CSV table of C-alpha atoms in Angstrom, one decimal:
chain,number,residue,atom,x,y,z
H,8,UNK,CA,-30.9,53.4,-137.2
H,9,UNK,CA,-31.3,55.2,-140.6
H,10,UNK,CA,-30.5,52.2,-141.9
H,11,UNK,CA,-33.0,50.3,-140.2
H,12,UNK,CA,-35.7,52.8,-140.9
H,13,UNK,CA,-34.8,52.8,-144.5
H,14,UNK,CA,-35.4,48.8,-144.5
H,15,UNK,CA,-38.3,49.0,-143.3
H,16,UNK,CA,-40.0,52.4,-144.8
H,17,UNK,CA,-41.2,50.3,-148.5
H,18,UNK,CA,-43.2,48.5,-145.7
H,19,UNK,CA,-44.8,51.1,-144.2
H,20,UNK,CA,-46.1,53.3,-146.7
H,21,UNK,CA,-47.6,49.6,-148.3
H,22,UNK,CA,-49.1,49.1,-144.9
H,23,UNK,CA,-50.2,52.7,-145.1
H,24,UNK,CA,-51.7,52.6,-148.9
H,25,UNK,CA,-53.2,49.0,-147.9
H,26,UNK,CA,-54.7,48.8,-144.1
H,27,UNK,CA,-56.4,46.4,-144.4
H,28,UNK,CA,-53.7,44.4,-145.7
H,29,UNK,CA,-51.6,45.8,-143.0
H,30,UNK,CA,-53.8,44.5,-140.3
H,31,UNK,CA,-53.5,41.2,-141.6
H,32,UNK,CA,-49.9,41.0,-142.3
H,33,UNK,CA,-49.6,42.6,-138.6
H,34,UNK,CA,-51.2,39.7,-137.6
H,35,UNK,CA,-49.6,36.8,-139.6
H,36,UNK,CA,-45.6,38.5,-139.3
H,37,UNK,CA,-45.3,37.5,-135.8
H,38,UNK,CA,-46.3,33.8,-136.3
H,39,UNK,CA,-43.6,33.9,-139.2
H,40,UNK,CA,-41.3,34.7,-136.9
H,41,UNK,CA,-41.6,32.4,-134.6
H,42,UNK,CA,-41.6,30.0,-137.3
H,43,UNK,CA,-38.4,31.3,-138.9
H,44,UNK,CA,-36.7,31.2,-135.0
H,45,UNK,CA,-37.2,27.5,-134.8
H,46,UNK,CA,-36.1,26.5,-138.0
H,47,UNK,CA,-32.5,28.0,-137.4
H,48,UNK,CA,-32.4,26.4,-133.6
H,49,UNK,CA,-33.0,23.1,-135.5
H,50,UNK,CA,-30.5,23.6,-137.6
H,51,UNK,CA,-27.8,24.4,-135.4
H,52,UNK,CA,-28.4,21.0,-132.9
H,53,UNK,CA,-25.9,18.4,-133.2
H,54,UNK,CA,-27.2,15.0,-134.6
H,55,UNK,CA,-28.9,12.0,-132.3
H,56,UNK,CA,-27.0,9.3,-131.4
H,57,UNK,CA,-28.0,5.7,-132.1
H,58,UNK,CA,-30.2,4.6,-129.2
H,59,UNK,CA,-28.1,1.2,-129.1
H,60,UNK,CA,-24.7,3.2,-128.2
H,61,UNK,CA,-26.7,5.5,-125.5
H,62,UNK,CA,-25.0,4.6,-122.1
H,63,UNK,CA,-27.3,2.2,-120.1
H,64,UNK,CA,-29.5,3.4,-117.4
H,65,UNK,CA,-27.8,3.6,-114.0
H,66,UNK,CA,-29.5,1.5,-111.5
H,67,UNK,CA,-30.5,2.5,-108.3
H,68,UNK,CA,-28.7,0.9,-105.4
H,69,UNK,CA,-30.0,1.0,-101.6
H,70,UNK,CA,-27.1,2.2,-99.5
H,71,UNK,CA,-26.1,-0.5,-96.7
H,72,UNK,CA,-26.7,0.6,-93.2
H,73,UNK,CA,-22.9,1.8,-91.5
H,74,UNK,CA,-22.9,0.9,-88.1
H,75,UNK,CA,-21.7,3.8,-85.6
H,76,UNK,CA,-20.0,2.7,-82.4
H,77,UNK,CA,-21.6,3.3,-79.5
H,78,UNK,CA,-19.7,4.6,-76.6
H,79,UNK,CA,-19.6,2.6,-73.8
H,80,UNK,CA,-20.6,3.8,-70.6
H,81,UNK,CA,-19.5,2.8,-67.3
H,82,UNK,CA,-22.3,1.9,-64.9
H,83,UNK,CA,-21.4,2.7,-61.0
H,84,UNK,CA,-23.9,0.0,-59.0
H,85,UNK,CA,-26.2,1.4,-57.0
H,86,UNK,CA,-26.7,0.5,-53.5
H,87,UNK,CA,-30.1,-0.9,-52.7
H,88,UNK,CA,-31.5,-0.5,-49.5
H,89,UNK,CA,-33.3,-3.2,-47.9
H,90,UNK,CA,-35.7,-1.8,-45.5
H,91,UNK,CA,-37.0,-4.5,-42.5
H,92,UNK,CA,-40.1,-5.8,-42.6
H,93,UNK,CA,-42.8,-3.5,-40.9
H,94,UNK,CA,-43.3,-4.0,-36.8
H,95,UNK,CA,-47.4,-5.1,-36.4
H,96,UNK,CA,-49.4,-2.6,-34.3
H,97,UNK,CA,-50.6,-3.8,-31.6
H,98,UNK,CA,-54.2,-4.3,-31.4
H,99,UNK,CA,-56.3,-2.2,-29.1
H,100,UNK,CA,-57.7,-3.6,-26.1
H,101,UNK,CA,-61.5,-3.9,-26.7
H,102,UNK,CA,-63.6,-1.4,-24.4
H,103,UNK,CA,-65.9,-3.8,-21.5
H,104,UNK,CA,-68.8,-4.7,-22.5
H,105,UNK,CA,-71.6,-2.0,-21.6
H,106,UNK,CA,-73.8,-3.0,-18.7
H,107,UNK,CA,-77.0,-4.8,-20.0
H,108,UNK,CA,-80.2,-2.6,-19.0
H,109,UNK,CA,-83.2,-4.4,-18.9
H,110,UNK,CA,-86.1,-2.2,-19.2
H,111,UNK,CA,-89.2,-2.7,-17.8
H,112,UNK,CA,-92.1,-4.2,-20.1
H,113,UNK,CA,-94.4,-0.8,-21.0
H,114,UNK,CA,-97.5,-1.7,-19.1
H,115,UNK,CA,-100.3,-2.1,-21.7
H,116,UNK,CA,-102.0,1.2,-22.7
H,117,UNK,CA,-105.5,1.6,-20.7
H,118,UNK,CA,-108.1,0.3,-23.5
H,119,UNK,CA,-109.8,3.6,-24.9
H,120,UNK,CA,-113.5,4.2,-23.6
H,121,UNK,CA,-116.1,4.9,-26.7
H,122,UNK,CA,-116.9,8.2,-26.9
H,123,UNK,CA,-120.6,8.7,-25.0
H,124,UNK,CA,-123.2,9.2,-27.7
H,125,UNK,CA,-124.0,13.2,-27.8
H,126,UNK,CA,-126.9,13.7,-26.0
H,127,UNK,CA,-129.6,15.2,-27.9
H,128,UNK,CA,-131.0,18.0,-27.2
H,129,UNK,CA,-134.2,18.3,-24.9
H,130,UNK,CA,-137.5,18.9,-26.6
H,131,UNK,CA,-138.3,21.3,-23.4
H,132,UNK,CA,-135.6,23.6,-25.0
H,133,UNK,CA,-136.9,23.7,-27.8
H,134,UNK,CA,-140.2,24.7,-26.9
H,135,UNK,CA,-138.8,27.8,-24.8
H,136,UNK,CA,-140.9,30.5,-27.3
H,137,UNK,CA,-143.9,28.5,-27.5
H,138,UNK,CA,-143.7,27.6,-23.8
H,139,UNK,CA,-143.0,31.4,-22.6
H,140,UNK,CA,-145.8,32.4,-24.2
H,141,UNK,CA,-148.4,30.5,-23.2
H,142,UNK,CA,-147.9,29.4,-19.9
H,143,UNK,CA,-146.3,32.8,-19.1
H,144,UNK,CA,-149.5,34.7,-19.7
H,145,UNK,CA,-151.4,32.1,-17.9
H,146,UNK,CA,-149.3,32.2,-15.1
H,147,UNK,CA,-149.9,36.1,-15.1
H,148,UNK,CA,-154.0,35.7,-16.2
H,149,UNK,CA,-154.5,33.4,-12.9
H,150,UNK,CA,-152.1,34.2,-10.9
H,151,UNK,CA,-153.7,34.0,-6.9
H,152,UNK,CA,-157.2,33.9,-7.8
H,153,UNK,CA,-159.6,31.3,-8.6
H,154,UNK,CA,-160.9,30.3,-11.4
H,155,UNK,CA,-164.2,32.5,-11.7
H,156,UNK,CA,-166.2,34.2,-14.6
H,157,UNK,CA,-163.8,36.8,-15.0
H,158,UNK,CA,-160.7,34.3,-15.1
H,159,UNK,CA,-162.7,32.1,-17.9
H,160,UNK,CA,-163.4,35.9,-19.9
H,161,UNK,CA,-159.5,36.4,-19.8
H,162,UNK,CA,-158.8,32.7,-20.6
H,163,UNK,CA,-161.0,33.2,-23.5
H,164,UNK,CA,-158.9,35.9,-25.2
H,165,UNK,CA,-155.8,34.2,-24.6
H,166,UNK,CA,-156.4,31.0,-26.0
H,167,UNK,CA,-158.1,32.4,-29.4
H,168,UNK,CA,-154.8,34.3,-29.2
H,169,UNK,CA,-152.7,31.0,-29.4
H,170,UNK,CA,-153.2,30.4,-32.6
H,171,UNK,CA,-155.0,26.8,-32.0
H,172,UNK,CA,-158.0,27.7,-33.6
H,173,UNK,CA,-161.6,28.9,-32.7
H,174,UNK,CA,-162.7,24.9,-32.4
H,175,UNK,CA,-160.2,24.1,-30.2
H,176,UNK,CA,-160.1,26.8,-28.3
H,177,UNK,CA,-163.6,26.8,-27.5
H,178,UNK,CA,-162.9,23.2,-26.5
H,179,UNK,CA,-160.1,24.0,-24.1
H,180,UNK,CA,-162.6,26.6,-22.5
H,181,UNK,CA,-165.4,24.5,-21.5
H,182,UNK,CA,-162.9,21.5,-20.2
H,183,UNK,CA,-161.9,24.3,-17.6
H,184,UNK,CA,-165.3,25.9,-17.4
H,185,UNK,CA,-166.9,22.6,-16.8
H,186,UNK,CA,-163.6,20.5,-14.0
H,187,UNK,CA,-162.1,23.6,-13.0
H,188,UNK,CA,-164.1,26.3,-11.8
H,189,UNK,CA,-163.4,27.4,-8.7
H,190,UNK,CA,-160.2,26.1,-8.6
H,191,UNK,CA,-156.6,27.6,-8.6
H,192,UNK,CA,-154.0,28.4,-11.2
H,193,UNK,CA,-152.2,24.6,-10.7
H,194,UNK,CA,-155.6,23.2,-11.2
H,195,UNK,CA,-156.3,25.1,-14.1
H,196,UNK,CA,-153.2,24.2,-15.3
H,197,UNK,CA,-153.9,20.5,-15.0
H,198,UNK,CA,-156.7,21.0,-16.5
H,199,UNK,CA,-155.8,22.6,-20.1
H,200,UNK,CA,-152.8,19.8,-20.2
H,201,UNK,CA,-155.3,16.9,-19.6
H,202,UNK,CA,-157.5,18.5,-22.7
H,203,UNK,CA,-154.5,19.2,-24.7
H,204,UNK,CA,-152.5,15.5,-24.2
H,205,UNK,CA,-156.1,14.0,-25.1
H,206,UNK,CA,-157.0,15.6,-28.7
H,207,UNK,CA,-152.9,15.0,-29.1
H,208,UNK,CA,-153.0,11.2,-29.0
H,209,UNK,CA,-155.4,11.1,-30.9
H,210,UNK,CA,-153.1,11.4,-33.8
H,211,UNK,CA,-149.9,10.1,-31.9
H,212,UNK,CA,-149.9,7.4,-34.5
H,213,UNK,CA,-146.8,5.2,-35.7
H,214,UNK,CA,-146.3,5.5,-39.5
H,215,UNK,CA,-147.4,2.0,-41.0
H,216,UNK,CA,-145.4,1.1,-43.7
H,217,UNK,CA,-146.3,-1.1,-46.5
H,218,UNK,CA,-144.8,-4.5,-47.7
H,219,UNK,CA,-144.7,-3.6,-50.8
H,220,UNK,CA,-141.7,-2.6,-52.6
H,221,UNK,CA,-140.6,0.5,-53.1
H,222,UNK,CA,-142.8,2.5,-50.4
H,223,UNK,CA,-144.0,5.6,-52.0
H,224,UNK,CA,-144.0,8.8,-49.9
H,225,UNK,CA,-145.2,12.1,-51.5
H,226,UNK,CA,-144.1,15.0,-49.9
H,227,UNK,CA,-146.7,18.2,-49.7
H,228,UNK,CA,-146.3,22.0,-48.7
H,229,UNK,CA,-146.2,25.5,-49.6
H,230,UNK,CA,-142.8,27.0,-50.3
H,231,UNK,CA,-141.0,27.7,-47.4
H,232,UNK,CA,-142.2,25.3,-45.0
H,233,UNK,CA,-139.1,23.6,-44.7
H,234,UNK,CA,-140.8,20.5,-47.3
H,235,UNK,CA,-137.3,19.8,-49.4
H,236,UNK,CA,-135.1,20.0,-46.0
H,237,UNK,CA,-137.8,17.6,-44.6
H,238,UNK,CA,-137.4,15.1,-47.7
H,239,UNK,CA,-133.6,15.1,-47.3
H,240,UNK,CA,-133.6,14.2,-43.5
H,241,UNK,CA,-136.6,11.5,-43.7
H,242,UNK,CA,-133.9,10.0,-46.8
H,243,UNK,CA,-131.0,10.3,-44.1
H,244,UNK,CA,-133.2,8.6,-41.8
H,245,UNK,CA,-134.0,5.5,-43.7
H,246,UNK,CA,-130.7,5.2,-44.9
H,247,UNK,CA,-129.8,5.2,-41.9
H,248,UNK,CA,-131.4,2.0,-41.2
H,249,UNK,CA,-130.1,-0.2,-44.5
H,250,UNK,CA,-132.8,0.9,-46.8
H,251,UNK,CA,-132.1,2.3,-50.2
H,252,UNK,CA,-133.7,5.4,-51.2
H,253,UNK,CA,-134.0,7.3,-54.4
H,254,UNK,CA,-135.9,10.7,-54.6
H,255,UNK,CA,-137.9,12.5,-57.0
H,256,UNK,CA,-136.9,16.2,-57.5
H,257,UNK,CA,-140.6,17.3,-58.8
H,258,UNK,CA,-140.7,20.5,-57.9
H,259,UNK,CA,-140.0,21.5,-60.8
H,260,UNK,CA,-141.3,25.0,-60.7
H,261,UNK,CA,-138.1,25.9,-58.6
H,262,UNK,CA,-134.7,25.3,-60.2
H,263,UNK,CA,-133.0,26.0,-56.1
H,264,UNK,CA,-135.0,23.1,-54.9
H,265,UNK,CA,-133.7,20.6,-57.4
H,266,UNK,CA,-130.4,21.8,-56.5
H,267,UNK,CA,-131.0,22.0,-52.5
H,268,UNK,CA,-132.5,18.4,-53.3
H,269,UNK,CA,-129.4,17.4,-55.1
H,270,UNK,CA,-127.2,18.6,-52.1
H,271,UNK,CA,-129.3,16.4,-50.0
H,272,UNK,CA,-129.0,13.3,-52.4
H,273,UNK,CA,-124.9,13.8,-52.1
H,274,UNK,CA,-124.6,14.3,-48.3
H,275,UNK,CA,-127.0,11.0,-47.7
H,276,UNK,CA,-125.7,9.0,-50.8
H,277,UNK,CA,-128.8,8.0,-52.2
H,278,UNK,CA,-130.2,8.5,-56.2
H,279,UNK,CA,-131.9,12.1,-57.4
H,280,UNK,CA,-134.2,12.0,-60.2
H,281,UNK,CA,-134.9,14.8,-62.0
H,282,UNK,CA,-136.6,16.2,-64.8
H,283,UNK,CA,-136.0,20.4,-66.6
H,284,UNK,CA,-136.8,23.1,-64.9
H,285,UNK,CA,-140.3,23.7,-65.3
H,286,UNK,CA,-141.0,20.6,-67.0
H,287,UNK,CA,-143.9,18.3,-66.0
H,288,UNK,CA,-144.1,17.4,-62.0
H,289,UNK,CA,-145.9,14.0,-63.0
H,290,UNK,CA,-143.2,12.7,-65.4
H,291,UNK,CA,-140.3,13.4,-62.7
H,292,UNK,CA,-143.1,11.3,-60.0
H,293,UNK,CA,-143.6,8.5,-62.9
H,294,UNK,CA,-139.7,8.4,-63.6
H,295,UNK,CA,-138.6,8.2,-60.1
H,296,UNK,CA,-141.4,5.0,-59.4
H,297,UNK,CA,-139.6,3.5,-62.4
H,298,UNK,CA,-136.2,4.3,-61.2
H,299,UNK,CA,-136.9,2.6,-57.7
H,300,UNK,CA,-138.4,-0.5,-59.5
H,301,UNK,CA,-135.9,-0.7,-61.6
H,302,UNK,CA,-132.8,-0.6,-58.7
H,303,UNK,CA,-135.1,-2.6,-56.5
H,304,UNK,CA,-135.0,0.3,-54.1
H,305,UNK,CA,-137.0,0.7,-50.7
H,306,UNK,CA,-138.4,3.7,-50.1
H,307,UNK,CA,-139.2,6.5,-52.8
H,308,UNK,CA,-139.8,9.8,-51.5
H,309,UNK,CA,-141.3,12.5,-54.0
H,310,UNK,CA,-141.2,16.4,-53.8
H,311,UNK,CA,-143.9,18.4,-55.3
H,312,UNK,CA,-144.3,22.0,-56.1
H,313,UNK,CA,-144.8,24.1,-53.8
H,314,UNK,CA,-146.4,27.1,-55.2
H,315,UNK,CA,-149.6,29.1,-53.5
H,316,UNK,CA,-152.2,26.3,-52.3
H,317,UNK,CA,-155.2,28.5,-53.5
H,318,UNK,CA,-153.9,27.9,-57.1
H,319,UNK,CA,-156.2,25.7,-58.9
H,320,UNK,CA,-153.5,24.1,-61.1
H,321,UNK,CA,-151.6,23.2,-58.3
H,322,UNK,CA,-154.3,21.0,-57.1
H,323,UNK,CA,-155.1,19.6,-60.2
H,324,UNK,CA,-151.5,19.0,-60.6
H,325,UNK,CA,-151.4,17.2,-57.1
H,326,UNK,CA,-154.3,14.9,-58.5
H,327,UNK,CA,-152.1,14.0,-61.4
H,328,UNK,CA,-149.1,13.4,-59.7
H,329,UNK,CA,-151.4,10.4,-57.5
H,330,UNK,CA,-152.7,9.0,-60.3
H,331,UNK,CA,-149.8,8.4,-62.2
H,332,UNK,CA,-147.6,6.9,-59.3
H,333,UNK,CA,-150.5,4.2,-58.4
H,334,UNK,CA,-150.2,2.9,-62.0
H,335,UNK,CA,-147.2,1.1,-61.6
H,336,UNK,CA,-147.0,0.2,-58.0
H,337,UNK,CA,-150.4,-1.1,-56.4
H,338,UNK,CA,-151.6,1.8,-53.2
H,339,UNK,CA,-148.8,3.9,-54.2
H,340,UNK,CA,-148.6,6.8,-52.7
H,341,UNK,CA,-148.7,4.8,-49.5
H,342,UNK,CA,-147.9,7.8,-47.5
H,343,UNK,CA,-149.0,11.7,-47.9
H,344,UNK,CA,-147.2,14.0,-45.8
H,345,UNK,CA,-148.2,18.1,-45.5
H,346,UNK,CA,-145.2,19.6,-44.5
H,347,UNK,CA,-146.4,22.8,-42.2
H,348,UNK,CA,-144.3,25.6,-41.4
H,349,UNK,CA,-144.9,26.5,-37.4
H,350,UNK,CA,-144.3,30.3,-38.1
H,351,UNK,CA,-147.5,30.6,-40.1
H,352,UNK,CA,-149.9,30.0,-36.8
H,353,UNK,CA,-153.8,29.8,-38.2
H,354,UNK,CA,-153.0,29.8,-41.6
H,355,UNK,CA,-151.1,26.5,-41.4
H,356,UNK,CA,-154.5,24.9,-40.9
H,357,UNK,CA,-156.4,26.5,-44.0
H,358,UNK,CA,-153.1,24.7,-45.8
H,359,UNK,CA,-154.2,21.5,-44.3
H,360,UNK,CA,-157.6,21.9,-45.1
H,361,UNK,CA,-156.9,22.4,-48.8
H,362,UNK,CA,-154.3,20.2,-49.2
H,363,UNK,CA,-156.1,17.1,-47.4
H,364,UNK,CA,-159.1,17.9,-50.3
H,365,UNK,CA,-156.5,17.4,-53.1
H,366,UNK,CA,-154.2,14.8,-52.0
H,367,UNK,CA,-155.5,12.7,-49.5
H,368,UNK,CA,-152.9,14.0,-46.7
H,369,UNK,CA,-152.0,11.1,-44.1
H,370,UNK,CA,-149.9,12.3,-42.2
H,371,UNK,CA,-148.4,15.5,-41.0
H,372,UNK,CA,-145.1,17.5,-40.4
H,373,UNK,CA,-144.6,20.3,-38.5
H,374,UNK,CA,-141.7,22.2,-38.7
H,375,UNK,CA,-139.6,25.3,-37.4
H,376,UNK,CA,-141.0,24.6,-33.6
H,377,UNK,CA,-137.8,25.6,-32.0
H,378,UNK,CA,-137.9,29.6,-33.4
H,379,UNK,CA,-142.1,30.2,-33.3
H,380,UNK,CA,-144.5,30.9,-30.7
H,381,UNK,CA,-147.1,29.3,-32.4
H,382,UNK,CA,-146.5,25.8,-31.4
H,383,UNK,CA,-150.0,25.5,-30.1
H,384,UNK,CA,-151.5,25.4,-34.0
H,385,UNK,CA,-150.1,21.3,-33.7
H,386,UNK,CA,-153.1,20.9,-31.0
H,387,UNK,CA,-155.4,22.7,-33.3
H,388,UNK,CA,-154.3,20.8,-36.2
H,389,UNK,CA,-155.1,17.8,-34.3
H,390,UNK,CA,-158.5,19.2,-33.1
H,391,UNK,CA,-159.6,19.9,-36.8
H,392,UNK,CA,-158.6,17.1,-38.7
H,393,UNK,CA,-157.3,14.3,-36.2
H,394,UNK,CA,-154.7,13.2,-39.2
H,395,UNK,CA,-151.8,11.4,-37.5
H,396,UNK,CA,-148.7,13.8,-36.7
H,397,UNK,CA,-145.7,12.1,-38.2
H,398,UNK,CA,-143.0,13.9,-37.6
H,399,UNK,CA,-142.0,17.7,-35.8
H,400,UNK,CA,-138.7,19.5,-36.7
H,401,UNK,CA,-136.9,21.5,-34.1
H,402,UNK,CA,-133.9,22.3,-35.3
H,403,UNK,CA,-131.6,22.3,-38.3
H,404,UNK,CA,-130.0,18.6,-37.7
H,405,UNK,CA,-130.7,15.4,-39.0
H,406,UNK,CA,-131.7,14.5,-35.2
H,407,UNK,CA,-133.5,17.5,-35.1
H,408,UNK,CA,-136.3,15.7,-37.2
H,409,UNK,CA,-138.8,13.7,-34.4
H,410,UNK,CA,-141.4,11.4,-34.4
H,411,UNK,CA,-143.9,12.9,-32.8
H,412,UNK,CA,-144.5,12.1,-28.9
H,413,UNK,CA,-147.9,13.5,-27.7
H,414,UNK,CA,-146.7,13.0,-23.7
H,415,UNK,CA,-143.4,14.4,-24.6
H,416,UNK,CA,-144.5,17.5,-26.2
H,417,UNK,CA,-147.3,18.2,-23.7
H,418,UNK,CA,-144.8,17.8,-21.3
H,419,UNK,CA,-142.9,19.9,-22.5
H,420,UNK,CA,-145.2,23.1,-22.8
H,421,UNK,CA,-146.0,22.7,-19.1
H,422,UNK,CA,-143.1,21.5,-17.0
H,423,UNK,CA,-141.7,24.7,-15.6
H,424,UNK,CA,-138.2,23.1,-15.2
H,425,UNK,CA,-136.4,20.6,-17.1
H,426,UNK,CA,-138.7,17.8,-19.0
H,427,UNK,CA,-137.6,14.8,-21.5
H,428,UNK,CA,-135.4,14.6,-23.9
């Protein structure tokens, strides 16, 4: 070891003295080594032989397959069991037939009987208020006595009471004053239904309807009077007989009666025309004339507004709306109907008389009979301006809409039981 230190101590104290020489010798000595190492393994291998006296490759040689001897096996036979062919089932005996039932042929089902028509209601019922109010308090003025000067004071008061008017009722007065004075309550009875049947047929008469095509109906009244519900059932009725209708929503001032008007148009099936609320009546009149020409329609029925008839406007809007349907369609309007509402007594004929001014009314509707009192106005209507009574409503259905029947509504004010339908 001293030894070996010894050797090696020159080295150090150079590597010492020197480091950076050191570090480099530290890093070449290693690769000396190595070098020195594989020069003395060289050196120490045996020589090469000549590659001609190497000893050939051996080749490689599949081994042959050795066969193995099986063992042989002894086989005991096996006994096969031959089984006999299967026995048939026999095949079940069929059941008997089941006895043939011959049912009896259905005798033919009775052939159904149409349904009668509903029977419409009587005019007589309608009447009841108007009815029970005149003839009741007749029936309690007369009573047993005759027909004197105080009788003819009392009759007085009742009928200006009736609401037919001071004309008429004057009228009715002296027909009993003058044929039934002296007489008793039947006669004086007969009497006032003799007067009243006579001024009503004056204006029993059938609407006349022109041959032109479309026919033009303007429709008049206040609001209220039952005038839009009056259009959709006059619509309802012509439909009804295979014409083809288209109506003119032109009161335009109320946005519910172009609806109610539109409700109509669906339930009958027939055209609406209308225009914006509170646009200009006469344009919604002039469209719907074109609209019927146009579709080659029958019958054209026109609202109007029905605001307050002492309005000015309103009449010189009435005027407007009649001049600008006759421009297309020669006579048009052909008919004018004032729709009046029952309820409003008196004043239904200061409606007529101002409406007739500004429209040329020809014909008349009265409506709402079946819930007023006030019936009697229609015979004082007639009285003051003998224009034809077209139609009367009694009632909220489509029948419910009349032509007007002067026997048939006489009759029916007077009859004490039943009367005609």
């Amino acid at each position: 070891m001293t030894d070996f230190a010894n050797l090696f101590a020159p080295l150090f104290a150079w590597i010492a003295a020197n480091p950076l020489a050191g570090v480099g010798a530290a890093l070449v000595l290693p690769w000396l080594v190595v070098a020195l190492v594989m020069l003395l393994r060289r050196a120490s291998a045996p020589p090469a032989l000549p590659e001609a006296e190497r000893a050939p490759a051996r080749e490689a040689t599949t081994p042959e397959p050795v066969a193995i001897p099986q063992p042989r096996i002894a086989l005991e036979p096996v006994p096969v069991r031959v089984e006999p062919p299967p026995v048939p089932a026999p095949k079940p005996t069929p059941p008997p037939p089941a006895p043939v039932i011959v049912a009896p042929a259905p005798e033919p089902a009775p052939a159904r009987q149409p349904e009668p028509p509903k029977s419409k209601v009587r005019l007589f019922d309608r009447l009841a208020r108007t009815r029970s109010a005149f003839l009741g308090r007749l029936g309690a003025l007369v009573g047993t006595r005759k027909v004197d000067g105080d009788v003819l004071d009392e009759l007085e008061a009742l009928l200006f009471s009736a609401d037919l008017g001071v004309k008429t009722a004057e009228s009715l007065l002296e027909a009993v004053r003058t044929r039934a004075s002296g007489g008793d309550a039947s006669q004086l009875r007969q009497v006032l239904r003799e007067a009243m049947l006579e001024k009503l047929r004056r204006v029993e008469v059938p609407a006349q309807r022109a041959d032109t095509k479309p026919h033009v109906v303007l429709v008049l009244g206040v609001n209220g009077s039952g005038k839009t519900t009056t259009i959709g059932k006059l619509a309802a009725r012509y439909h009804a007989e295979g014409k083809r209708v288209v109506m003119g929503a032109g009161d335009t001032f109320r946005a519910a009666a172009i609806e109610q008007l539109e409700v109509w148009g669906q339930r009958v099936g027939c055209e609406v025309v209308k225009g914006q609320a509170g646009g200009d009546p006469a344009a919604v009149a002039f469209d719907t004339v074109k609209a019927a020409l146009a579709r080659g329609c029958d019958v054209a029925i026109i609202d109007t507004a029905g605001r307050l008839q002492t309005k000015a406007p309103l009449i010189e809007e009435l005027r407007k709306i009649v001049r600008v349907i006759g421009r297309d369609v020669p006579g048009a309007p052909h008919e004018v109907l004032l729709v009046l509402d029952a309820n409003t007594g008196q004043n239904a004929i200061s409606q007529a008389r101002i409406f007739t001014e500004a429209a040329g009314v020809t014909g008349l509707v009265l409506t709402k009979l079946d819930g007023t009192a006030k019936g009697g106005v229609l015979v004082g209507l007639a009285d003051e301006f003998g224009i034809p009574v077209r139609y009367i409503g009694v009632g909220e259905t489509l029948d419910d809409l009349r032509d007007f029947d002067a026997e048939e509504f006489v009759g029916a004010l007077f009859e004490a039981e039943g009367g005609t339908a």
